[in-house]
Coordinates of C-alpha atoms in Angstrom, one line a residue:
M1 CA 245.5 1.5 124.7
K2 CA 242.7 4.1 122.7
E3 CA 245.8 6.0 122.1
K4 CA 247.1 2.6 120.4
I5 CA 244.2 2.1 118.6
V6 CA 244.3 5.9 117.0
N7 CA 247.9 5.5 116.0
L8 CA 247.0 2.1 114.6
I9 CA 244.3 3.7 112.0
A10 CA 246.6 6.9 111.7
N11 CA 249.3 5.0 110.1
H12 CA 247.0 4.0 107.6
V13 CA 243.9 6.9 107.4
E14 CA 245.1 9.8 104.4
G15 CA 244.0 13.1 105.9
M16 CA 243.2 13.3 109.3
T17 CA 245.4 13.2 112.0
A18 CA 245.9 11.3 115.0
E19 CA 243.9 14.1 117.7
E20 CA 240.9 14.3 114.7
I21 CA 240.4 10.3 114.8
A22 CA 240.6 9.9 118.9
T23 CA 238.1 12.5 118.7
F24 CA 235.4 10.0 117.1
I25 CA 237.1 6.6 118.4
E26 CA 234.0 5.3 120.4
I27 CA 233.1 2.5 122.9
P28 CA 230.3 0.6 122.4
P29 CA 227.3 0.3 123.2
K30 CA 227.6 -3.5 123.1
Q31 CA 230.2 -5.9 124.2
E32 CA 229.5 -8.4 121.5
L33 CA 230.3 -5.3 119.1
G34 CA 234.1 -4.3 120.5
D35 CA 235.7 -2.6 123.3
Y36 CA 236.3 0.4 120.6
A37 CA 234.5 1.8 117.4
F38 CA 235.3 3.8 115.2
P39 CA 233.1 5.1 111.9
C40 CA 234.2 5.6 109.1
F41 CA 231.6 8.4 107.3
R42 CA 234.2 10.8 107.8
L43 CA 236.3 9.5 105.0
A44 CA 233.2 9.4 102.7
K45 CA 234.2 13.0 99.9
T46 CA 238.2 12.4 101.0
M47 CA 238.0 8.1 99.2
H48 CA 235.5 7.8 96.9
K49 CA 234.6 5.4 98.6
A50 CA 232.0 3.4 100.3
P51 CA 232.8 4.0 104.6
N52 CA 232.1 0.1 104.3
L53 CA 234.9 -0.8 101.9
I54 CA 236.6 2.0 103.5
A55 CA 236.4 -0.4 107.1
A56 CA 237.4 -3.0 105.1
D57 CA 240.1 -1.6 103.4
I58 CA 242.1 -0.5 106.6
K59 CA 240.9 -3.5 108.9
E60 CA 243.7 -5.2 106.1
A61 CA 246.0 -2.9 106.3
I62 CA 246.3 -3.3 110.3
G63 CA 246.8 -6.9 109.5
D64 CA 247.3 -9.4 113.0
I65 CA 248.4 -7.0 116.0
D66 CA 249.5 -8.4 118.9
F67 CA 246.9 -6.7 122.2
L68 CA 244.0 -7.0 119.5
D69 CA 242.4 -10.4 119.7
K70 CA 240.5 -9.6 116.2
I71 CA 239.2 -6.4 113.6
D72 CA 235.4 -7.0 112.5
V73 CA 234.3 -4.9 109.9
Q74 CA 229.5 -4.3 111.2
G75 CA 228.5 -1.4 108.2
A76 CA 230.1 1.7 108.1
Y77 CA 232.5 0.6 111.5
L78 CA 236.2 -0.7 112.5
N79 CA 235.8 -2.6 115.4
F80 CA 238.0 -3.0 117.6
F81 CA 238.2 -6.4 120.9
V82 CA 241.1 -6.1 122.6
K83 CA 243.1 -8.8 125.0
K84 CA 240.4 -9.5 127.7
D85 CA 244.0 -9.9 129.7
I86 CA 245.5 -6.0 127.8
F87 CA 242.8 -4.1 128.2
V88 CA 242.4 -4.7 131.7
Q89 CA 245.7 -4.1 132.8
T90 CA 245.7 -1.1 130.2
M91 CA 242.5 0.8 132.7
I92 CA 243.5 -0.4 135.7
E93 CA 246.8 1.3 135.6
S94 CA 245.2 4.0 134.2
A95 CA 242.6 4.5 136.1
L96 CA 245.4 4.6 139.0
K97 CA 246.7 7.3 138.4
D98 CA 246.6 10.6 140.3
N99 CA 244.8 12.3 137.6
F100 CA 243.4 10.0 136.2
G101 CA 240.6 11.8 133.8
G102 CA 243.1 14.2 133.9
S103 CA 245.3 15.9 131.6
D104 CA 247.4 19.1 131.0
E105 CA 245.7 20.5 127.5
G106 CA 246.0 24.1 129.9
A107 CA 249.3 24.5 130.9
D108 CA 251.0 27.7 131.0
K109 CA 246.6 29.3 130.4
V110 CA 244.2 31.0 131.5
I111 CA 240.6 30.7 131.8
C112 CA 239.0 33.8 133.8
I113 CA 234.4 32.3 134.4
D114 CA 232.8 34.9 135.2
Y115 CA 230.0 33.9 137.8
S116 CA 227.2 34.0 140.5
S117 CA 227.5 38.1 140.7
P118 CA 223.7 38.1 142.7
N119 CA 223.2 42.3 143.0
V120 CA 224.1 43.6 145.9
A121 CA 221.0 44.3 148.9
K122 CA 219.1 41.1 146.8
N123 CA 218.4 37.6 148.4
F124 CA 220.6 35.0 147.4
H125 CA 217.6 33.0 146.0
V126 CA 217.3 29.6 144.5
G127 CA 217.7 31.1 141.3
H128 CA 220.9 32.2 141.9
L129 CA 221.8 29.1 142.8
R130 CA 222.7 28.1 138.5
T131 CA 224.9 30.0 137.6
T132 CA 226.7 29.9 141.1
I133 CA 226.9 25.6 140.9
I134 CA 227.7 25.5 136.5
G135 CA 230.5 28.3 136.8
N136 CA 231.5 26.2 139.7
S137 CA 232.5 23.5 138.7
L138 CA 233.5 25.0 135.3
Y139 CA 235.6 25.9 137.0
K140 CA 237.5 22.7 138.9
I141 CA 237.1 20.9 135.2
Y142 CA 238.7 23.8 133.5
S143 CA 241.5 23.1 136.9
K144 CA 241.3 19.6 136.1
L145 CA 242.8 19.9 132.8
G146 CA 245.7 22.2 133.7
Y147 CA 244.1 25.1 133.0
K148 CA 244.8 28.4 135.6
V149 CA 241.4 29.0 136.2
I150 CA 240.5 32.8 137.7
R151 CA 236.8 32.6 138.9
I152 CA 236.1 35.6 139.5
N153 CA 232.1 36.9 141.1
H154 CA 231.8 40.3 139.2
L155 CA 228.6 41.5 141.7
G156 CA 225.6 43.4 140.2
D157 CA 227.2 46.4 142.4
W158 CA 226.3 49.5 140.9
G159 CA 223.9 51.4 138.8
T160 CA 220.2 52.9 139.5
Q161 CA 218.9 50.1 141.6
F162 CA 221.2 51.9 144.1
G163 CA 219.2 55.2 144.3
K164 CA 215.8 53.6 144.2
L165 CA 216.8 52.2 147.7
I166 CA 218.4 55.0 148.4
V167 CA 214.8 56.4 148.0
A168 CA 213.7 54.1 149.4
Y169 CA 215.4 53.7 153.0
K170 CA 215.2 57.5 154.0
N171 CA 211.0 57.1 153.1
W172 CA 210.4 53.9 154.4
G173 CA 213.5 52.5 156.3
T174 CA 216.2 53.2 159.5
K175 CA 219.0 51.9 160.3
E176 CA 218.4 49.6 163.5
A177 CA 215.7 47.1 160.2
V178 CA 218.8 46.8 159.1
E179 CA 221.1 46.0 160.9
K180 CA 218.0 43.5 162.6
D181 CA 217.1 41.6 158.9
G182 CA 220.0 42.6 156.5
V183 CA 219.1 42.0 153.3
A184 CA 215.2 40.5 154.2
E185 CA 215.2 44.5 155.3
L186 CA 216.7 45.8 151.9
M187 CA 214.5 42.6 149.5
R188 CA 211.9 44.9 151.5
L189 CA 212.5 48.7 151.4
Y190 CA 213.1 48.5 147.4
V191 CA 210.0 45.8 146.9
K192 CA 208.4 48.9 148.1
F193 CA 209.6 51.3 146.3
H194 CA 207.7 49.1 142.9
E195 CA 205.3 50.0 144.7
E196 CA 205.0 53.6 145.7
A197 CA 207.2 54.7 142.6
D198 CA 203.8 52.9 140.3
Q199 CA 201.3 55.7 142.3
N200 CA 204.5 58.8 142.2
P201 CA 206.4 58.7 139.3
E202 CA 208.9 61.5 140.6
L203 CA 210.9 58.6 142.8
V204 CA 212.2 57.6 140.0
D205 CA 213.2 60.9 138.9
E206 CA 214.3 61.1 143.2
A207 CA 216.7 57.8 142.5
R208 CA 217.7 59.0 139.9
A209 CA 219.6 62.1 141.3
W210 CA 220.4 59.5 143.6
F211 CA 222.6 57.0 141.7
S212 CA 223.9 60.8 140.4
K213 CA 225.8 61.7 143.7
M214 CA 227.4 58.6 143.6
E215 CA 228.5 58.3 140.1
H216 CA 229.9 62.2 141.1
G217 CA 231.5 61.2 144.4
D218 CA 229.6 62.3 147.3
E219 CA 230.8 61.6 150.1
E220 CA 226.7 60.5 151.4
A221 CA 225.7 58.8 148.7
L222 CA 228.1 56.2 148.2
S223 CA 228.6 55.8 152.1
I224 CA 224.9 53.9 152.3
W225 CA 226.5 51.8 149.3
Q226 CA 229.1 51.1 150.7
W227 CA 226.9 50.3 154.0
F228 CA 224.8 47.8 151.7
K229 CA 226.8 46.4 150.5
D230 CA 229.1 44.8 153.0
I231 CA 225.4 43.9 154.7
S232 CA 225.2 41.7 151.0
L233 CA 228.3 40.7 150.6
V234 CA 227.7 39.0 155.2
E235 CA 224.9 37.1 153.5
Y236 CA 226.4 36.2 150.5
K237 CA 229.3 34.7 151.8
R238 CA 227.7 32.2 154.4
T239 CA 225.5 30.4 151.4
Y240 CA 229.2 30.6 149.1
D241 CA 230.4 28.6 153.0
L242 CA 227.4 26.2 153.3
L243 CA 228.0 25.2 149.7
G244 CA 231.6 24.5 149.6
M245 CA 232.4 27.3 147.4
D246 CA 235.1 30.8 147.2
F247 CA 236.5 33.1 144.6
D248 CA 239.4 34.3 143.7
Y249 CA 237.8 37.9 143.5
Y250 CA 234.7 39.5 144.2
L251 CA 235.4 42.0 141.4
G252 CA 231.9 43.8 140.6
E253 CA 230.5 46.7 138.7
S254 CA 231.7 49.7 140.8
F255 CA 235.4 47.8 141.2
Y256 CA 235.3 48.6 136.3
R257 CA 233.9 52.8 137.4
D258 CA 236.8 54.5 136.6
K259 CA 237.5 52.6 134.0
C260 CA 235.1 53.0 131.3
Q261 CA 236.6 56.8 130.0
E262 CA 239.0 54.8 128.8
V263 CA 236.6 52.9 126.7
V264 CA 234.5 55.2 126.1
D265 CA 237.9 57.3 124.4
Q266 CA 238.4 54.5 122.5
L267 CA 235.6 54.4 121.6
T268 CA 235.6 58.0 120.6
N269 CA 238.4 57.6 118.9
A270 CA 237.6 54.9 116.3
N271 CA 234.9 56.4 115.7
L272 CA 231.9 54.7 116.6
L273 CA 230.1 56.7 118.5
K274 CA 226.6 57.9 117.8
E275 CA 224.4 59.8 119.0
S276 CA 221.2 58.9 119.5
E277 CA 218.0 60.5 121.7
G278 CA 220.9 61.8 123.8
A279 CA 222.5 58.7 124.7
M280 CA 225.7 57.5 123.3
I281 CA 225.4 54.2 120.9
V282 CA 227.6 51.7 119.0
D283 CA 225.4 50.9 115.8
L284 CA 224.9 46.4 115.7
S285 CA 222.1 47.3 113.2
D286 CA 225.0 45.3 110.7
Y287 CA 225.0 42.5 112.6
D288 CA 221.4 42.8 112.7
M289 CA 221.8 43.2 116.3
A290 CA 220.4 46.8 118.6
P291 CA 222.4 49.1 119.3
C292 CA 225.1 49.3 122.6
I293 CA 224.3 52.0 124.6
V294 CA 228.3 53.1 126.4
T295 CA 226.5 55.7 127.5
K296 CA 223.1 56.8 129.5
K297 CA 221.6 60.7 128.2
D298 CA 223.2 62.2 131.4
G299 CA 226.3 61.2 131.1
S300 CA 226.7 57.7 133.6
S301 CA 227.5 54.4 132.7
I302 CA 225.3 51.7 132.0
Y303 CA 226.4 47.7 133.1
A304 CA 227.7 47.3 129.1
T305 CA 230.1 50.3 129.4
R306 CA 232.0 48.5 133.1
D307 CA 231.4 45.4 131.3
L308 CA 233.5 45.7 128.4
A309 CA 235.5 47.8 131.1
A310 CA 236.0 44.5 133.2
I311 CA 236.5 42.6 129.4
F312 CA 239.9 43.9 129.1
Y313 CA 240.6 44.4 133.4
R314 CA 241.0 41.3 132.5
K315 CA 242.7 40.5 129.6
N316 CA 245.7 42.7 130.1
T317 CA 245.7 41.3 134.3
Y318 CA 245.1 37.8 133.8
H319 CA 246.2 37.4 130.4
F320 CA 243.2 35.4 129.1
T321 CA 243.1 32.7 126.6
K322 CA 238.8 32.9 127.7
C323 CA 236.8 34.3 129.7
L324 CA 233.6 33.0 130.1
Y325 CA 230.5 34.5 131.4
V326 CA 228.1 32.0 133.0
T327 CA 224.3 34.3 133.2
G328 CA 221.0 33.1 131.3
Q329 CA 219.7 32.8 128.3
E330 CA 218.2 36.1 128.8
Q331 CA 221.4 38.0 128.2
K332 CA 222.8 36.6 125.7
L333 CA 221.8 39.8 123.4
H334 CA 223.5 41.8 126.0
F335 CA 226.7 39.5 125.1
A336 CA 226.4 39.8 121.2
Q337 CA 227.3 43.4 122.3
V338 CA 229.4 43.7 123.7
F339 CA 231.9 41.2 122.8
K340 CA 231.2 43.2 118.8
V341 CA 232.0 45.8 120.8
V342 CA 235.3 45.0 121.3
E343 CA 235.8 43.1 118.6
L344 CA 235.0 46.0 116.6
L345 CA 238.4 47.8 118.2
G346 CA 240.4 45.9 116.4
N347 CA 240.4 42.9 118.7
D348 CA 240.6 40.1 116.8
W349 CA 240.8 38.2 119.7
A350 CA 237.0 38.9 120.7
K351 CA 235.9 36.5 118.6
D352 CA 238.1 33.1 120.1
S353 CA 238.5 34.0 123.6
L354 CA 235.4 35.3 125.0
V355 CA 232.4 33.5 125.6
H356 CA 228.7 33.5 127.3
I357 CA 227.5 29.9 128.3
P358 CA 223.7 30.2 128.7
Y359 CA 220.7 28.6 131.3
G360 CA 217.9 28.1 131.9
L361 CA 215.0 29.0 134.2
V362 CA 214.4 27.1 138.1
S363 CA 211.8 27.2 139.3
L364 CA 210.5 25.1 142.7
E365 CA 207.7 22.4 142.1
G366 CA 206.5 24.4 139.4
A367 CA 205.7 28.4 141.3
K368 CA 208.4 30.3 139.1
L369 CA 210.9 33.4 140.5
S370 CA 210.3 36.9 140.8
T371 CA 212.2 39.8 142.9
R372 CA 210.4 42.4 141.7
S373 CA 206.9 41.0 143.6
G374 CA 208.4 39.6 146.5
N375 CA 207.5 36.4 146.3
I376 CA 211.6 35.1 146.8
I377 CA 212.9 31.6 148.4
Y378 CA 216.0 32.0 149.3
A379 CA 218.7 30.0 148.5
E380 CA 220.3 29.3 152.2
D381 CA 216.6 28.2 153.2
I382 CA 217.3 25.6 150.2
L383 CA 220.3 24.0 150.9
H384 CA 219.4 24.3 155.0
D385 CA 216.0 22.3 154.1
A386 CA 217.6 19.5 151.0
I387 CA 220.0 19.2 154.6
K388 CA 217.2 18.2 157.6
K389 CA 215.0 16.1 154.9
S390 CA 219.0 14.0 154.3
F391 CA 219.1 14.2 158.0
E392 CA 215.3 12.6 158.3
I393 CA 215.5 10.3 155.7
I394 CA 219.5 8.3 156.7
S395 CA 218.3 9.0 160.3
E396 CA 215.4 6.2 159.4
K397 CA 217.6 4.6 157.1
S398 CA 220.9 4.6 158.6
P399 CA 219.7 5.0 163.1
N400 CA 223.9 3.9 164.8
L401 CA 225.4 5.8 161.3
P402 CA 228.2 8.1 163.0
D403 CA 228.7 11.8 162.0
K404 CA 224.7 11.4 161.2
E405 CA 224.5 15.6 160.9
E406 CA 228.2 15.9 159.1
V407 CA 226.9 13.3 156.5
A408 CA 223.2 15.2 155.6
K409 CA 224.9 17.7 154.9
I410 CA 227.1 16.5 152.9
V411 CA 223.7 14.4 151.0
G412 CA 221.4 17.8 151.2
V413 CA 224.5 20.1 149.8
G414 CA 225.2 17.4 147.5
S415 CA 221.2 16.7 146.4
V416 CA 220.7 20.5 145.6
L417 CA 224.0 20.5 142.8
F418 CA 223.0 16.8 141.1
N419 CA 219.2 17.7 141.1
D420 CA 220.6 20.8 138.5
L421 CA 224.1 19.7 137.0
Y422 CA 222.4 17.1 136.2
N423 CA 220.2 18.7 133.6
Q424 CA 221.4 20.2 130.3
R425 CA 222.3 23.1 131.3
I426 CA 220.1 26.0 128.4
K427 CA 217.6 23.2 129.6
D428 CA 214.9 24.0 132.2
V429 CA 215.1 22.7 136.1
S430 CA 211.9 22.3 138.4
F431 CA 213.2 21.1 141.8
S432 CA 211.5 18.7 144.0
W433 CA 212.0 17.0 146.9
D434 CA 211.0 13.7 146.0
K435 CA 212.7 13.8 142.8
V436 CA 216.2 15.4 144.2
L437 CA 216.5 13.1 147.3
N438 CA 215.3 10.1 145.8
F439 CA 218.2 7.6 147.2
D440 CA 217.8 4.9 144.1
G441 CA 217.2 7.4 141.0
E442 CA 219.9 9.2 138.9
T443 CA 220.1 11.4 141.8
G444 CA 223.2 12.8 143.5
P445 CA 222.3 10.5 146.4
Y446 CA 222.0 7.3 144.2
V447 CA 226.1 8.3 143.4
Q448 CA 226.9 9.3 147.1
Y449 CA 225.4 6.4 148.1
T450 CA 227.2 3.9 145.2
H451 CA 231.2 6.2 146.4
A452 CA 229.7 4.8 149.8
R453 CA 228.4 1.4 149.0
C454 CA 232.4 0.4 147.3
S455 CA 234.9 1.8 150.9
S456 CA 232.7 0.1 152.2
V457 CA 233.8 -3.1 150.5
V458 CA 237.2 -1.9 150.3
R459 CA 237.1 -1.0 154.3
L460 CA 235.6 -4.5 155.1
A461 CA 238.8 -5.8 153.2
E462 CA 241.5 -5.8 155.1
N463 CA 244.7 -6.8 154.0
F464 CA 243.0 -4.8 150.2
D465 CA 246.5 -2.5 148.5
P466 CA 246.1 -0.9 145.7
A467 CA 249.9 -0.5 145.2
K468 CA 249.6 -5.1 145.1
P469 CA 250.4 -6.5 142.0
V470 CA 246.7 -7.5 140.0
D471 CA 245.9 -11.1 138.2
Y472 CA 244.4 -9.1 135.1
S473 CA 243.2 -12.7 134.5
T474 CA 240.3 -13.0 137.1
I475 CA 238.8 -9.6 135.9
S476 CA 236.5 -11.1 132.7
E477 CA 232.4 -11.3 134.1
P478 CA 230.3 -9.2 131.1
D479 CA 229.2 -6.7 134.3
A480 CA 232.8 -7.3 135.1
M481 CA 234.1 -6.2 131.6
N482 CA 231.2 -2.6 131.4
L483 CA 231.7 -1.4 134.6
L484 CA 235.9 -0.5 133.7
K485 CA 234.6 0.2 129.9
E486 CA 232.4 3.2 132.4
I487 CA 235.6 3.8 134.2
S488 CA 238.2 4.5 130.8
R489 CA 235.4 7.0 129.9
F490 CA 236.7 9.8 132.2
P491 CA 239.4 11.2 130.6
K492 CA 237.1 10.9 127.6
V493 CA 234.0 13.2 129.8
V494 CA 236.2 15.2 130.9
S495 CA 237.7 16.2 128.1
D496 CA 234.0 17.0 126.4
A497 CA 232.2 18.9 129.4
A498 CA 235.4 21.0 129.1
E499 CA 234.4 21.7 125.5
K500 CA 230.4 21.7 125.5
Y501 CA 230.8 23.9 129.1
E502 CA 228.4 21.5 130.1
P503 CA 229.2 19.7 132.9
S504 CA 225.4 17.9 132.9
V505 CA 227.7 15.1 130.9
V506 CA 229.8 14.5 134.1
A507 CA 227.0 14.0 135.8
R508 CA 225.8 11.6 133.9
F509 CA 228.5 9.3 133.9
A510 CA 229.0 9.1 137.4
V511 CA 225.1 8.0 137.2
D512 CA 226.3 5.8 134.6
V513 CA 229.3 4.9 136.7
A514 CA 227.3 4.2 140.3
Q515 CA 224.6 1.7 138.1
A516 CA 227.5 0.0 136.8
F517 CA 229.2 -1.3 139.6
N518 CA 225.8 -2.4 140.8
K519 CA 224.7 -4.5 139.1
F520 CA 228.5 -5.7 138.8
Y521 CA 228.5 -5.5 143.1
N522 CA 224.2 -7.6 142.3
S523 CA 225.7 -10.0 140.3
T524 CA 229.5 -11.1 141.5
R525 CA 230.4 -12.4 144.6
I526 CA 232.8 -9.8 145.4
N527 CA 233.8 -12.3 148.9
V528 CA 235.1 -14.9 147.5
P529 CA 238.3 -17.5 148.6
E530 CA 240.9 -17.0 146.2
E531 CA 242.4 -14.5 147.5
N532 CA 243.3 -14.1 143.6
V533 CA 240.2 -12.8 142.8
K534 CA 239.5 -11.1 144.7
N535 CA 241.9 -9.2 145.6
A536 CA 240.9 -7.7 141.1
R537 CA 237.5 -7.7 142.2
V538 CA 238.2 -5.0 145.4
M539 CA 241.0 -3.8 142.9
L540 CA 237.7 -2.8 140.5
T541 CA 235.9 -1.8 143.1
Y542 CA 237.7 0.8 145.0
L543 CA 239.1 2.1 141.2
T544 CA 234.9 2.7 140.8
K545 CA 235.0 4.2 144.6
K546 CA 237.8 6.4 143.0
T547 CA 236.2 7.6 140.0
L548 CA 232.9 8.4 141.5
H549 CA 234.8 11.0 144.5
D550 CA 236.8 12.5 141.4
A551 CA 233.6 13.0 139.3
L552 CA 231.8 14.7 141.8
E553 CA 234.4 17.0 143.4
L554 CA 234.6 18.5 139.1
L555 CA 230.1 19.1 140.2
G556 CA 231.2 20.2 143.4
I557 CA 229.6 17.6 146.0
N558 CA 231.5 15.8 148.7
A559 CA 231.7 11.8 149.2
P560 CA 230.4 10.3 152.2
E561 CA 232.3 7.4 153.6
A562 CA 229.2 5.7 154.9
M563 CA 225.9 7.2 154.4

């Protein structure tokens, strides 16, 4: 229906393509303003006329249309009122499609997403959840739009910190303690190193020497490093399993260390490298940026070098249309520098293809997290606590619910994910149990409970079959129409979320649909004697269930059938 209206406008407006017009079509906030609206502000400059006069001219040019009740001019807006039975039929038939909300815009295109990427030998704490949750949702959103998405976990598994850890292990650690306590023991040693180094700065030089051994292939150094990495991956994958997430590649910084020299050679041949206090840099002062350090005084690589090597490897291997980096906003300058260096090497594609997607900080009930000081909270512990608390709530509300443990896992994990994704990613997130596990607020459990309610309604309608014809004329109540309009927004919501790199658009849509359904559910009797009316209302419930399921899926959240 939206496409028909877009074409109507496009046939009578010069200077705007149908694609451009489609981006400006709105669904009015009130039903009395119509089903669709087109603002004419953008046409005022090119047509040299007041927007309200432009709207009136377009209305007159369109005239009477068989699928419209009327077209009204409201100020600068052109409001379209679709005949109710045609609107209902079009929306239901669209929403019934398997890939409703999706498209083929990404066909034959590749997007790489670099996310999660914890630092090896450090715990996967609650702060790491943001990049993991946002990145996973973007993967699902782009996949729904037809893109081939490459999920890359760029592990922080190389650098001077491993020299520090080796020194700490040799001075204050044991093999037995590391094997017994895993990352927790490695973190204890890391914190211990910094405490001791404050008193004995020579330890820092010793750490640099051990990392230099790693860089030069020393067997003992690499053996210890690999051991630390293997131990860490076991624990990280356990958390990913709990989240229901995975990656196509676990390619950490170490993977690119033998590819860094090629980057240095390219920069040298392009006369971009300069010496600065013994280090080699790319001067970016012309772009109001600090220099990008490429090699340190001892000639060893730095994370910027490895990021540059990773970009060229990914471009040559995956031939990406875009490569997205989901990291904290504190890394904004780093990626701006790296992307500019790629561009200066003659790669114009870097301007549009390389994208840093920053996000805000996360705190637990207002308390900031710190790894160096040891003030840390494991992501795995947060998830297990959420599951435990969900089980307690579900046991109280639905004591006879089958598979309570599995439902509690779905609700608990989902509540943590939704709490993060409901917020705009650039904003800081404060984690509060009272808010996260609220079954009545704008939360994951609320949306999941609404899905379960829809599932119950559909189950009880034993003879319901979504393939059977629907009497569209029976869906006319304001709350039913409002619900259908909310559902019809799904394709635009998915497209907007992808364009803005913003999963919160989907999360907020899910809440809007849930609220619209609950209003419809409370105002409209579904199980009525008239079979055609009952069937139509169950169909609307079924479409709500389907849409909520698909929206939650885009957020990486499962939708239970009962709660």
